[in-house]
mmCIF file of C-alpha atoms in Angstrom:
data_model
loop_
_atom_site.group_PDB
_atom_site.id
_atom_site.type_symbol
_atom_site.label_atom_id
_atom_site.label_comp_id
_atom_site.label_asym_id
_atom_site.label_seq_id
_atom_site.Cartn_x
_atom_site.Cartn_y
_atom_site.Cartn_z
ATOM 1 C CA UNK A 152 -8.283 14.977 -43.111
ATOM 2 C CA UNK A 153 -9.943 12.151 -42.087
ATOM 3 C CA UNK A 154 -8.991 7.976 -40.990
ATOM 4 C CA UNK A 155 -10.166 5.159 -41.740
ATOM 5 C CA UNK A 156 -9.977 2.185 -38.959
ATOM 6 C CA UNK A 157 -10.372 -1.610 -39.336
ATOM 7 C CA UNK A 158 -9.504 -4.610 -37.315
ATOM 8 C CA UNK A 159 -11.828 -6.968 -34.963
ATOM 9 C CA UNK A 160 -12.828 -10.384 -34.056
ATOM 10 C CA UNK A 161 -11.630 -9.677 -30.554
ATOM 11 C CA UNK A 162 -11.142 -6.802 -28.634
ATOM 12 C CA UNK A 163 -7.627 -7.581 -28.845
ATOM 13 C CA UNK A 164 -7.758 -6.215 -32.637
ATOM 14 C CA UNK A 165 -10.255 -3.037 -31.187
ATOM 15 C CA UNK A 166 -8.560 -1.823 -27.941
ATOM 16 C CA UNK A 167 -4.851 -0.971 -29.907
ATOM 17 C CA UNK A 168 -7.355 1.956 -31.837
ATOM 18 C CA UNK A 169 -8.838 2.836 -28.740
ATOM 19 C CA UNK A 170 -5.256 3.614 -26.915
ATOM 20 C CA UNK A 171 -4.960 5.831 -30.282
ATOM 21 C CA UNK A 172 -8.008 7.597 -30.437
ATOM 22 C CA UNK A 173 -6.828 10.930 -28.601
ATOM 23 C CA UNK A 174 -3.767 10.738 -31.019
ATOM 24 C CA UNK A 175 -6.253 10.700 -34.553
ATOM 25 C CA UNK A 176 -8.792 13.413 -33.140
ATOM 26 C CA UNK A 177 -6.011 15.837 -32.559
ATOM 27 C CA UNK A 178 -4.903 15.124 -35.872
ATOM 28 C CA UNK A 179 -7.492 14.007 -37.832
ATOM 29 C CA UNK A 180 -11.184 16.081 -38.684
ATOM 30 C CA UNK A 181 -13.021 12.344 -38.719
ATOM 31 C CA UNK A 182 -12.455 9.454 -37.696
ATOM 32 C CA UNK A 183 -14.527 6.572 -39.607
ATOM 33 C CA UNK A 184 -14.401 2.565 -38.487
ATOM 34 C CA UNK A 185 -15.143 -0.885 -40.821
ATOM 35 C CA UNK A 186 -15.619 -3.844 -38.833
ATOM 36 C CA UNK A 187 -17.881 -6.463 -38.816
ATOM 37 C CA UNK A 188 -21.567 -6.564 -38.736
ATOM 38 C CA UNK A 189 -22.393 -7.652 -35.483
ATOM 39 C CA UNK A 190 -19.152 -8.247 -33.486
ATOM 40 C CA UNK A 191 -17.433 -7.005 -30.402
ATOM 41 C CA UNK A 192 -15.881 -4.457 -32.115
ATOM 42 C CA UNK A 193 -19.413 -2.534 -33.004
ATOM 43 C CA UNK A 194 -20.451 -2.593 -30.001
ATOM 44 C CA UNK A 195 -17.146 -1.634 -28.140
ATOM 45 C CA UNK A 196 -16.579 1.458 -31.348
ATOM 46 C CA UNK A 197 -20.381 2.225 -31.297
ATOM 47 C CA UNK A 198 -20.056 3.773 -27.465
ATOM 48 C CA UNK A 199 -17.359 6.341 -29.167
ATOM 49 C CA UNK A 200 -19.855 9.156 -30.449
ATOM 50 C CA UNK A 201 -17.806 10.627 -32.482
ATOM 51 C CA UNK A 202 -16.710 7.636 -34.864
ATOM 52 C CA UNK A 203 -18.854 6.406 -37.915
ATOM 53 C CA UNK A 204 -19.162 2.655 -37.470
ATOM 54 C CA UNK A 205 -19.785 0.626 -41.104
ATOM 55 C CA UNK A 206 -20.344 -2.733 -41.074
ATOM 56 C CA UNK A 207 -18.889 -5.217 -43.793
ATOM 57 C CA UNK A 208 -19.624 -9.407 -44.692
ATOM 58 C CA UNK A 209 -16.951 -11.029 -43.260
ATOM 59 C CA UNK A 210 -15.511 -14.481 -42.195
ATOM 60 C CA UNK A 211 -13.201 -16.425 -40.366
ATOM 61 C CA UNK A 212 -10.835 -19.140 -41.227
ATOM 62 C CA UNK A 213 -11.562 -21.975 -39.066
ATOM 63 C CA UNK A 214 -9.287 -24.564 -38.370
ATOM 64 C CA UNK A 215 -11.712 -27.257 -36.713
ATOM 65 C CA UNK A 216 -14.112 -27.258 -39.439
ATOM 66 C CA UNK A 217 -12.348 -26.473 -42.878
ATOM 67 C CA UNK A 218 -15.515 -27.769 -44.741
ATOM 68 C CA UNK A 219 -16.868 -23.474 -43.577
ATOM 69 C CA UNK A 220 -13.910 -22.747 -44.921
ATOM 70 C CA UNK A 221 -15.689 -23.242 -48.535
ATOM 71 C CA UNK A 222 -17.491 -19.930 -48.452
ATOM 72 C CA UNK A 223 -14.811 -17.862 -47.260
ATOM 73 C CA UNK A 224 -13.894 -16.626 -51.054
ATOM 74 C CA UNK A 225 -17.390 -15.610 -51.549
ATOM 75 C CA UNK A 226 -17.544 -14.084 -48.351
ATOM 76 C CA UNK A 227 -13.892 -11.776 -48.882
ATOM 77 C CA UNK A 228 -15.598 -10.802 -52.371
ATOM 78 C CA UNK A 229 -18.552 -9.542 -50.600
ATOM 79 C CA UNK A 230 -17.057 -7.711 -47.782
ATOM 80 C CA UNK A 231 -14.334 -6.206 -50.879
ATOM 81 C CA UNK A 232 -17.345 -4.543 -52.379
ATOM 82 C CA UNK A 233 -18.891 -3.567 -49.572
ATOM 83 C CA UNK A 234 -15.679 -1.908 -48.777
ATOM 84 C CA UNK A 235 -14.888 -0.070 -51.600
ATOM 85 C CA UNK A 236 -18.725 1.577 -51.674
ATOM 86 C CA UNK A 237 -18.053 2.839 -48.188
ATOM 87 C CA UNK A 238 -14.428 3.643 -49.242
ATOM 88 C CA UNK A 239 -15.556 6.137 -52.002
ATOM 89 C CA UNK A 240 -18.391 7.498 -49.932
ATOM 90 C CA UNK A 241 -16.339 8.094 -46.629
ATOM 91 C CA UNK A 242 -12.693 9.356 -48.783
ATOM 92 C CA UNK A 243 -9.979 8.603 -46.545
ATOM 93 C CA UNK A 244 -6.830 9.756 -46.455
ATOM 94 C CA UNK A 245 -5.433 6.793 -44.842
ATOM 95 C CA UNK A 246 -6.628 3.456 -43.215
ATOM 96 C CA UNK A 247 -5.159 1.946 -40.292
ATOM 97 C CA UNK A 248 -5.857 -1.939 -39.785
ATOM 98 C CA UNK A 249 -5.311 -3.796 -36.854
ATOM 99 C CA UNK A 250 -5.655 -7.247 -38.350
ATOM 100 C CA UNK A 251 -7.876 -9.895 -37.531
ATOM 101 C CA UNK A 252 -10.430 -11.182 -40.263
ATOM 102 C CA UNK A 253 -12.602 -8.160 -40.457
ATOM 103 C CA UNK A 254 -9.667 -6.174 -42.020
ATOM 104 C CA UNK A 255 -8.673 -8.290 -44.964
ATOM 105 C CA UNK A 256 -11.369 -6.946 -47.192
ATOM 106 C CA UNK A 257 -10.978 -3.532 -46.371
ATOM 107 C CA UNK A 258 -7.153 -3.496 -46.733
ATOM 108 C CA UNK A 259 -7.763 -4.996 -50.242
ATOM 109 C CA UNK A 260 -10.280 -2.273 -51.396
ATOM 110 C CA UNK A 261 -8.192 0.747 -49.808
ATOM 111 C CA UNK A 262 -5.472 -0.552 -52.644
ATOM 112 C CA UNK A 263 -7.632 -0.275 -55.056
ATOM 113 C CA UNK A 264 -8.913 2.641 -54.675
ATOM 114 C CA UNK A 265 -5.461 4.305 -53.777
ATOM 115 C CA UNK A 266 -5.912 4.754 -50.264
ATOM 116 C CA UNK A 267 -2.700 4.038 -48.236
ATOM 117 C CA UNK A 268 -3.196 1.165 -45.665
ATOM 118 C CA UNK A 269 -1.100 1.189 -42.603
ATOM 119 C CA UNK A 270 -1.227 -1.675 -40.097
ATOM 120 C CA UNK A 271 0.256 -3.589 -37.167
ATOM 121 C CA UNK A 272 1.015 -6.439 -36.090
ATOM 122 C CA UNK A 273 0.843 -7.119 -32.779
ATOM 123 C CA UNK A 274 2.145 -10.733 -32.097
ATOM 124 C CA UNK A 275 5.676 -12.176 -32.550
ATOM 125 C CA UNK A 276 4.741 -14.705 -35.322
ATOM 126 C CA UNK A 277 2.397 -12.377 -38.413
ATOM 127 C CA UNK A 278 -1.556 -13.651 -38.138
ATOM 128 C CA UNK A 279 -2.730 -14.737 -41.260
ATOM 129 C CA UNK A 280 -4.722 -11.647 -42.093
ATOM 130 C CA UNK A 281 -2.026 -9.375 -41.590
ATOM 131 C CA UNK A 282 0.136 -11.910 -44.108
ATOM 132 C CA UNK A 283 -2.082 -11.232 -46.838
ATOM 133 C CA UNK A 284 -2.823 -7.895 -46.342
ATOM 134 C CA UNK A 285 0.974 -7.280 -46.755
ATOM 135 C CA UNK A 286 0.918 -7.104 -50.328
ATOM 136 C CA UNK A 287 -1.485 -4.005 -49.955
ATOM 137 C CA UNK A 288 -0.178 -2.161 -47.400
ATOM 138 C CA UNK A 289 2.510 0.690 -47.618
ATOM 139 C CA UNK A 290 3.995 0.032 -43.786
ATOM 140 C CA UNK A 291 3.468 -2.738 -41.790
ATOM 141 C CA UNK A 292 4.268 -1.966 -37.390
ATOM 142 C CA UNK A 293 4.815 -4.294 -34.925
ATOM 143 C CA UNK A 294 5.311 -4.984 -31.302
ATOM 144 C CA UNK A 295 8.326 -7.384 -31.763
ATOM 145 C CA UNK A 296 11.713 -6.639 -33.172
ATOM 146 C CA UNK A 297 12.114 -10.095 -34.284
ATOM 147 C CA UNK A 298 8.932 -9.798 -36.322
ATOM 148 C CA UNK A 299 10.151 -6.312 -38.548
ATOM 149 C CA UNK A 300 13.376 -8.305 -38.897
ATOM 150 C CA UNK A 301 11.476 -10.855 -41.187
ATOM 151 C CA UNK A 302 9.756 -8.505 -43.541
ATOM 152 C CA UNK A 303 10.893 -5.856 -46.092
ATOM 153 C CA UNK A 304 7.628 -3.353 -45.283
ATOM 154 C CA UNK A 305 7.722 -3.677 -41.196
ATOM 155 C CA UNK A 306 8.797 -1.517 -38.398
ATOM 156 C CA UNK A 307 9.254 -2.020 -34.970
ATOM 157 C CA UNK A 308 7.153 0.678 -33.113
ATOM 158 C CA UNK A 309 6.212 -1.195 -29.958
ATOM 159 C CA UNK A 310 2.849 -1.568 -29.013
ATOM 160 C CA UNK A 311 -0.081 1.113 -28.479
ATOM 161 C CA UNK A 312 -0.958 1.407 -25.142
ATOM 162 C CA UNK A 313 -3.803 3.497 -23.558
ATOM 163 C CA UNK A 314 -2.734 6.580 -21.833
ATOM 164 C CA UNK A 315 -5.259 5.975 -19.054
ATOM 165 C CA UNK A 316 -3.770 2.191 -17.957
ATOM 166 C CA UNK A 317 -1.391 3.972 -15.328
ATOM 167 C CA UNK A 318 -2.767 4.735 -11.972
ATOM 168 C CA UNK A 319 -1.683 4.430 -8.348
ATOM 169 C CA UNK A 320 -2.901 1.356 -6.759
ATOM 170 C CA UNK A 321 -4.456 3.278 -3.895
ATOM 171 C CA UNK A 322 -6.548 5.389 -6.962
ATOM 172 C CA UNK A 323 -7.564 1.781 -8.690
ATOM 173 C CA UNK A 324 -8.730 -0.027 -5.384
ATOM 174 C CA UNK A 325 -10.721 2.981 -3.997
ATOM 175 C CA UNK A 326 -12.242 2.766 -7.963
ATOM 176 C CA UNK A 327 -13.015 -0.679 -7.627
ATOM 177 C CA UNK A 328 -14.706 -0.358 -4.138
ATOM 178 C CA UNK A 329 -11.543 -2.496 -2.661
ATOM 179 C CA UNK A 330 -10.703 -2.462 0.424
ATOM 180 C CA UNK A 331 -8.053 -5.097 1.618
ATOM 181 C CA UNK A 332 -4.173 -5.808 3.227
ATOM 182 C CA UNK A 333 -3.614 -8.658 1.168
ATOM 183 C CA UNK A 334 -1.851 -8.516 -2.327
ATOM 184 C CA UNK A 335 -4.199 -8.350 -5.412
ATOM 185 C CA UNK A 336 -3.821 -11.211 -7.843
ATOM 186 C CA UNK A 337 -5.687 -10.264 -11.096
ATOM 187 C CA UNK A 338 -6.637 -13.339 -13.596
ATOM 188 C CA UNK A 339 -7.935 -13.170 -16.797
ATOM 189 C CA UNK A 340 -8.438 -15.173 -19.955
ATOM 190 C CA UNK A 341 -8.891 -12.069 -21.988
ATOM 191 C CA UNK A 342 -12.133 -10.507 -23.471
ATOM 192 C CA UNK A 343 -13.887 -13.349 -24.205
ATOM 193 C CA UNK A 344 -12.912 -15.147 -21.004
ATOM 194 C CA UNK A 345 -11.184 -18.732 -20.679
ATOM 195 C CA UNK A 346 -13.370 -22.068 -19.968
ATOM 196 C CA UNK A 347 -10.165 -23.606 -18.839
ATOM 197 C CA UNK A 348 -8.640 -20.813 -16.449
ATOM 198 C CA UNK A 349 -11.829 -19.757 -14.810
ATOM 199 C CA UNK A 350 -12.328 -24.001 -13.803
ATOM 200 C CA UNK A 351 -8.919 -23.715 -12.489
ATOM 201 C CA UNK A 352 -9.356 -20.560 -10.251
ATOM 202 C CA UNK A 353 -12.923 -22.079 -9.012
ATOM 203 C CA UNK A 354 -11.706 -25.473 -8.203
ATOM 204 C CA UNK A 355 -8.623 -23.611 -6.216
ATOM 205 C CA UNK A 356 -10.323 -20.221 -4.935
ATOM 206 C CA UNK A 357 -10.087 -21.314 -1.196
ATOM 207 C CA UNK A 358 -6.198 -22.057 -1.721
ATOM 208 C CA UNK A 359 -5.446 -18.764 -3.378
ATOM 209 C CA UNK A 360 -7.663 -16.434 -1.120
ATOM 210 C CA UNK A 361 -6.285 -17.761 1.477
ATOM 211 C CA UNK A 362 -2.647 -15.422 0.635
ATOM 212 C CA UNK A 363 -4.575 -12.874 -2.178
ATOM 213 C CA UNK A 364 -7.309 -10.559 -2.631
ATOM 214 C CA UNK A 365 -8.523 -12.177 -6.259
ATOM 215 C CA UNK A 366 -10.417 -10.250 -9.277
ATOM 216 C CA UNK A 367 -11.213 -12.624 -11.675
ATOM 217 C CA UNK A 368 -12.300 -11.305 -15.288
ATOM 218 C CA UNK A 369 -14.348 -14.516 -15.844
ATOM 219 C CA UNK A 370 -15.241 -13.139 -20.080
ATOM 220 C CA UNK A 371 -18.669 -11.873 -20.561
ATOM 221 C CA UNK A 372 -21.652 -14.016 -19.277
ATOM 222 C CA UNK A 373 -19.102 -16.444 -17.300
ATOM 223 C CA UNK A 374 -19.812 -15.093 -13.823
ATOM 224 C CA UNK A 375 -20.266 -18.453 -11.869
ATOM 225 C CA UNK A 376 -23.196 -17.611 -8.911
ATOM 226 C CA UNK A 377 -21.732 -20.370 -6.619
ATOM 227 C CA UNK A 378 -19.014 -17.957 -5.937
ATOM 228 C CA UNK A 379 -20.367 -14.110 -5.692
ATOM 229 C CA UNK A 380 -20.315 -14.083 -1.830
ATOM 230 C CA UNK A 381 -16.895 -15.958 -1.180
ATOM 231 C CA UNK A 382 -14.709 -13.648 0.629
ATOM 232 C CA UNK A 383 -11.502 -11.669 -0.782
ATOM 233 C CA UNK A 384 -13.035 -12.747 -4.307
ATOM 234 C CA UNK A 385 -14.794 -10.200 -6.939
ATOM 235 C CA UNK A 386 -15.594 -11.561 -10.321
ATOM 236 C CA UNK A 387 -16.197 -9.267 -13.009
ATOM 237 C CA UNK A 388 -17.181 -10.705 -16.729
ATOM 238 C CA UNK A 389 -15.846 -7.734 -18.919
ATOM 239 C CA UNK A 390 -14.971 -4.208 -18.133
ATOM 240 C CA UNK A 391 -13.516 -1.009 -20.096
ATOM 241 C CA UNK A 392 -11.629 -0.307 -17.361
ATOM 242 C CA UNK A 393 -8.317 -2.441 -17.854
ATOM 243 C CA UNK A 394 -6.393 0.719 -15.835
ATOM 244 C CA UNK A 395 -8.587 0.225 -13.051
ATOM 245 C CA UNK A 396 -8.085 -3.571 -12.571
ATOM 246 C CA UNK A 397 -4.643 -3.973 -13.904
ATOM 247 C CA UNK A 398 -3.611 -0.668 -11.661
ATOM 248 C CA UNK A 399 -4.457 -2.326 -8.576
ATOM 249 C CA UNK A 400 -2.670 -5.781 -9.253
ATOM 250 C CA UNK A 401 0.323 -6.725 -7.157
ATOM 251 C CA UNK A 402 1.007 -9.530 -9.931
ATOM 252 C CA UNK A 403 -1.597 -10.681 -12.660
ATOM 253 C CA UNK A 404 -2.502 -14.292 -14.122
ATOM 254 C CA UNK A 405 -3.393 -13.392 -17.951
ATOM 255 C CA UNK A 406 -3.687 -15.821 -21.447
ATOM 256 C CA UNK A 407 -0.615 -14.740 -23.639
ATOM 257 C CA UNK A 408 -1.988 -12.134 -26.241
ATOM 258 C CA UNK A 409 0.169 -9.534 -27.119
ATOM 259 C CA UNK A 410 -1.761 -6.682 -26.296
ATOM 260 C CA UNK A 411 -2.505 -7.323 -22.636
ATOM 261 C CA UNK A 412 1.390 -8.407 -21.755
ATOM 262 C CA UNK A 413 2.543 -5.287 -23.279
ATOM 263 C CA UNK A 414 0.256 -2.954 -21.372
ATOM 264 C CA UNK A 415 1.758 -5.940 -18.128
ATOM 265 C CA UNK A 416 5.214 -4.747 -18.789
ATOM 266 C CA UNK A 417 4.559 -0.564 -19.648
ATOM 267 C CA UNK A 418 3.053 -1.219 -16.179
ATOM 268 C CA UNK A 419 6.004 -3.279 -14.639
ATOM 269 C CA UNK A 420 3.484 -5.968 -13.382
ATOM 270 C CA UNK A 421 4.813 -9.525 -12.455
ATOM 271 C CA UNK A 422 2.503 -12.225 -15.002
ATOM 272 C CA UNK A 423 2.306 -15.752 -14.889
ATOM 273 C CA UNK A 424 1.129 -15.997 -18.989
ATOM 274 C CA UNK A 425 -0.691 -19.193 -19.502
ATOM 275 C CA UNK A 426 -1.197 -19.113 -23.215
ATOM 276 C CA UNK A 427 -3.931 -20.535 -25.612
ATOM 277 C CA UNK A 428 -2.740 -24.130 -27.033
ATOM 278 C CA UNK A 429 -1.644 -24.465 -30.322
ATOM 279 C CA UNK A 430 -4.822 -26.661 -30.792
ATOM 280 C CA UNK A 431 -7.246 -24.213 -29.915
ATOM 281 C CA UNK A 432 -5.335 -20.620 -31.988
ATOM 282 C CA UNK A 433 -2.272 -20.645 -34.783
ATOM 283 C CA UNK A 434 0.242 -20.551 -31.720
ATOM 284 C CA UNK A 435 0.462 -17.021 -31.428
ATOM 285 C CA UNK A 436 0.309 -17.305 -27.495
ATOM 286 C CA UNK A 437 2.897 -19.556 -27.317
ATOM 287 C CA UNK A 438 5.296 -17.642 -29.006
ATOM 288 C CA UNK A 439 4.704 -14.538 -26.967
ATOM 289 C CA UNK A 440 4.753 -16.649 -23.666
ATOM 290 C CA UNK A 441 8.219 -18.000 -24.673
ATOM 291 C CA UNK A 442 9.366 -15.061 -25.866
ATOM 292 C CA UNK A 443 8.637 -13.207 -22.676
ATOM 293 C CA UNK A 444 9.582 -15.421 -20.434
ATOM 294 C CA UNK A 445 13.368 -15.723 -22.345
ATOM 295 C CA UNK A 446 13.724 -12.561 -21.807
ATOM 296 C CA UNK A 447 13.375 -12.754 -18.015
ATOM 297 C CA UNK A 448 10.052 -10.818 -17.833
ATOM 298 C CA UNK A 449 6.871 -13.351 -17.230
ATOM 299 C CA UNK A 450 6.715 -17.159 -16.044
ATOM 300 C CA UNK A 451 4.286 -19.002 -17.827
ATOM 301 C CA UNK A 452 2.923 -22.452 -17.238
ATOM 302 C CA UNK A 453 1.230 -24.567 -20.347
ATOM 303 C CA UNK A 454 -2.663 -25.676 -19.728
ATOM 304 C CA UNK A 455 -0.520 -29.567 -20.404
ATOM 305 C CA UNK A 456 1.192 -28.240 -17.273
ATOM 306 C CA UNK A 457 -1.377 -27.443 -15.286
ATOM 307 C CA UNK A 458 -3.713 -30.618 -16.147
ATOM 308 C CA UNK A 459 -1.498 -32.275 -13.482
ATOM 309 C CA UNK A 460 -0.218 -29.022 -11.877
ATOM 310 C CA UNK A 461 -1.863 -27.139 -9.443
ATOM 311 C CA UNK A 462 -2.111 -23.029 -10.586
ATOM 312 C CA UNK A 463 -1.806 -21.773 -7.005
ATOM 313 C CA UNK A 464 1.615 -23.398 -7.311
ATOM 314 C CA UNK A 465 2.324 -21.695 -10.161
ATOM 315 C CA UNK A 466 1.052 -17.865 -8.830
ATOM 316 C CA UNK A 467 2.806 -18.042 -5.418
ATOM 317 C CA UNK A 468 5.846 -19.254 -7.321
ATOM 318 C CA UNK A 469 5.589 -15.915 -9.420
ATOM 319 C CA UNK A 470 4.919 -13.802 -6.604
ATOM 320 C CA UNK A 471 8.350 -15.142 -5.157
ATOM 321 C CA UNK A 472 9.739 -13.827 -7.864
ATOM 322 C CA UNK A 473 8.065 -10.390 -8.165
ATOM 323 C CA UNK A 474 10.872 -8.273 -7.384
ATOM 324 C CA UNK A 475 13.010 -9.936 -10.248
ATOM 325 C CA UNK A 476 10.546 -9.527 -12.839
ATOM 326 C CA UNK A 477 9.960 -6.141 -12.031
ATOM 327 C CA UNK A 478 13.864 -5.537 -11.961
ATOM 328 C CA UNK A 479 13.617 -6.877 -15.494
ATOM 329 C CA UNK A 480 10.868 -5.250 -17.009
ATOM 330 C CA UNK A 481 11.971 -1.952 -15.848
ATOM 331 C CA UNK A 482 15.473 -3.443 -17.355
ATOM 332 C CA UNK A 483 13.720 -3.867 -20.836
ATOM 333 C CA UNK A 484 12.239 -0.226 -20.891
ATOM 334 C CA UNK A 485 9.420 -1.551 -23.204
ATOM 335 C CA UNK A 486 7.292 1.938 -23.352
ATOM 336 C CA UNK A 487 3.898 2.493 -25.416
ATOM 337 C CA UNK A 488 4.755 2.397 -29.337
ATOM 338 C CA UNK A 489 2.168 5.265 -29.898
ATOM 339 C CA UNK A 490 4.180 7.656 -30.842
ATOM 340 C CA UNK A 491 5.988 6.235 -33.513
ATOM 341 C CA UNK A 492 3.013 4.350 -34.597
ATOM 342 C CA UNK A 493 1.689 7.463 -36.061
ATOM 343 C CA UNK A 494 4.312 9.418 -36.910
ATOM 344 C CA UNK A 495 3.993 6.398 -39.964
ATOM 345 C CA UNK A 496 0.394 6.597 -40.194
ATOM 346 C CA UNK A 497 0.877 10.484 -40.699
ATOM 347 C CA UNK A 498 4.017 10.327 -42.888
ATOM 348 C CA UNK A 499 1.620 7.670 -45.243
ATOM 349 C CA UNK A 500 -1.192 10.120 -45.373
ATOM 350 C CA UNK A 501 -2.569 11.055 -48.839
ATOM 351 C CA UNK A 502 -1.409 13.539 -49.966
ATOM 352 C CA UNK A 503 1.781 11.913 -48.711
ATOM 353 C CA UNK A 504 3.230 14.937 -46.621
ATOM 354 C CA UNK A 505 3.242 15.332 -43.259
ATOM 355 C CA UNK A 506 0.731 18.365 -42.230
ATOM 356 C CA UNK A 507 1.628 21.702 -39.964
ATOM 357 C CA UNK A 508 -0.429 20.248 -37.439
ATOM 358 C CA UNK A 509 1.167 17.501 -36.658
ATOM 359 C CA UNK A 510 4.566 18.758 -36.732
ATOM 360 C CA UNK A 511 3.287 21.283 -34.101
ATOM 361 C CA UNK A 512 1.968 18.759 -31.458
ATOM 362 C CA UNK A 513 5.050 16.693 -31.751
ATOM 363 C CA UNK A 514 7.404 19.432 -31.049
ATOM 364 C CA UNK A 515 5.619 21.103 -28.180
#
């Protein structure tokens, strides 16, 4: 038996496979990933030694420059070749996509060569590549129960989170060489780090280490020398070790992609979300930032906001409030969607039975 993965752009559409991986090797012989030539995602899936990494043509819409937009068709036929070579050289039995544009073309070839296609959908509103993948695939997951609600194929499974994020604070601080009294305030702009947040956090860092310990995930290559001996401060630019760093937070500053604020509230962690403008993404963010915070689990502050706003404001406001948003995440009992996540992938593996195997593992 062997899977097929697909998904990047970010490590937002890589990490959801990783917090699966233990799940397909027990039940899988192979596991085989398509991404993109030269993103994240090859180098993140290329560290995994026992995963075949392919690489496909891809591209991405861009909203600030549709004249690139032009090649895009050209591009999608491209990678759909590509994808069907590697398709009928690799044989599948099923292909789970976690969006983003690297998985477009490979969701379209698995149809045609009769491979099922299972994917998920992480945010509340559908990205586009999961929209028009939806023709192709058998089951569609996702995070939200609003978002299942609006489509015929979807399922609410929750999101997959990795079953190494949990550990005791204690555990994470001797980890990350911390020694301190003060509360731990964790900020990050996700993966590929946040020009805005990290300006915010260095034009404030006196204010807010004056109450917190701060780790600031600055996004690769963003670690700003002025600051790498300023006290009850570490900056780190990109680490594999979320459990470590989230672990250890006594509340956490974080953009608003699903992923990350699902992994928050499995952990019970206080947030302040400050998501990525509508100008700058499709509005994904937003949603999940309003979303969250109407359901009494996350404040979250607009970068509009903060132009005129200061963010230490904001973070001691939060930390106020930490006992009530831990009352109410524990309240929501959001728990890691693994589980049932493949359970679907299983049930929608050709031939389409599920195997001995995996019946045997789920009942013990």
């Amino acid at each position: 038996m062997k899977i097929l993965l697909t998904g990047g752009g970010t490590a937002g559409h890589v990490m959801p496979h990783l917090a699966l991986l233990n799940d397909f090797r027990k039940n899988f012989d192979q596991i085989v990933y398509v991404g993109s030539i030269s993103g994240m995602e090859k180098d993140i899936i290329e560290k995994q030694k026992d995963i075949v990494y392919h690489g496909v043509e891809t591209t991405k819409f861009v909203r600030k420059k549709l004249w690139r937009n032009l090649l895009i068709p050209f591009k999608l036929i491209k990678g759909i070749h590509q994808s069907k070579k590697i398709i009928k050289q690799e044989k599948p039995n099923v292909v789970f996509s976690k969006g983003g544009y690297v998985s477009l073309p490979v969701v379209i070839a698995s149809k045609r060569c009769k491979v099922p296609v299972v994917a998920h959908e992480s945010d509340l509103e559908m990205g586009l590549a999961n929209k028009l993948s939806k023709p192709y695939c058998k089951v569609i997951c996702t995070s939200f129960e609003k978002t299942a609600q609006k489509c015929k194929k979807a399922v609410c499974t929750g999101s997959p989170i990795r079953t190494d994020m949990v550990k005791s604070k204690a555990e994470a601080m001797k980890k990350l060489g911390i020694d301190t009294n003060k509360p731990i305030l964790v900020i990050t702009g996700g993966s590929l780090g946040s020009r805005f947040i990290n300006n915010k956090v260095w034009s404030e860092i006196k204010d807010l280490t004056e109450t917190f310990f701060v780790i600031h995930l600055t996004g690769k290559n963003n670690i700003n020398d002025r600051y790498k001996n300023e006290k009850d401060y570490k900056q780190i630019d990109f680490t594999m070790d979320m459990g470590s760093i989230l672990s250890s937070a006594d509340i956490v500053v974080s953009r608003a992609g699903s992923n990350t604020i699902f992994e928050l509230a499995v952990m019970r962690k206080p947030m302040l979300l400050i998501p990525l403008p509508k100008g700058n993404s499709r509005g994904d963010q937003v949603d999940n930032a309003k979303y969250f915070n109407s359901q009494g689990i996350a404040n979250f502050v607009t970068e509009d906001q903060l132009d005129s706003e200061r963010l230490s404001k904001h973070i001691l406001q939060t930390y106020k409030e930490k006992d009530k948003l831990i009352s109410n995440l524990k309240k929501s009992k959001i728990e890691p969607g693994n589980k049932k996540i493949l359970e679907i992938i299983i049930s929608n593996t050709k031939p389409n039975v599920q195997n001995a195997k995996f019946k045997e593992k789920t009942n013990n």
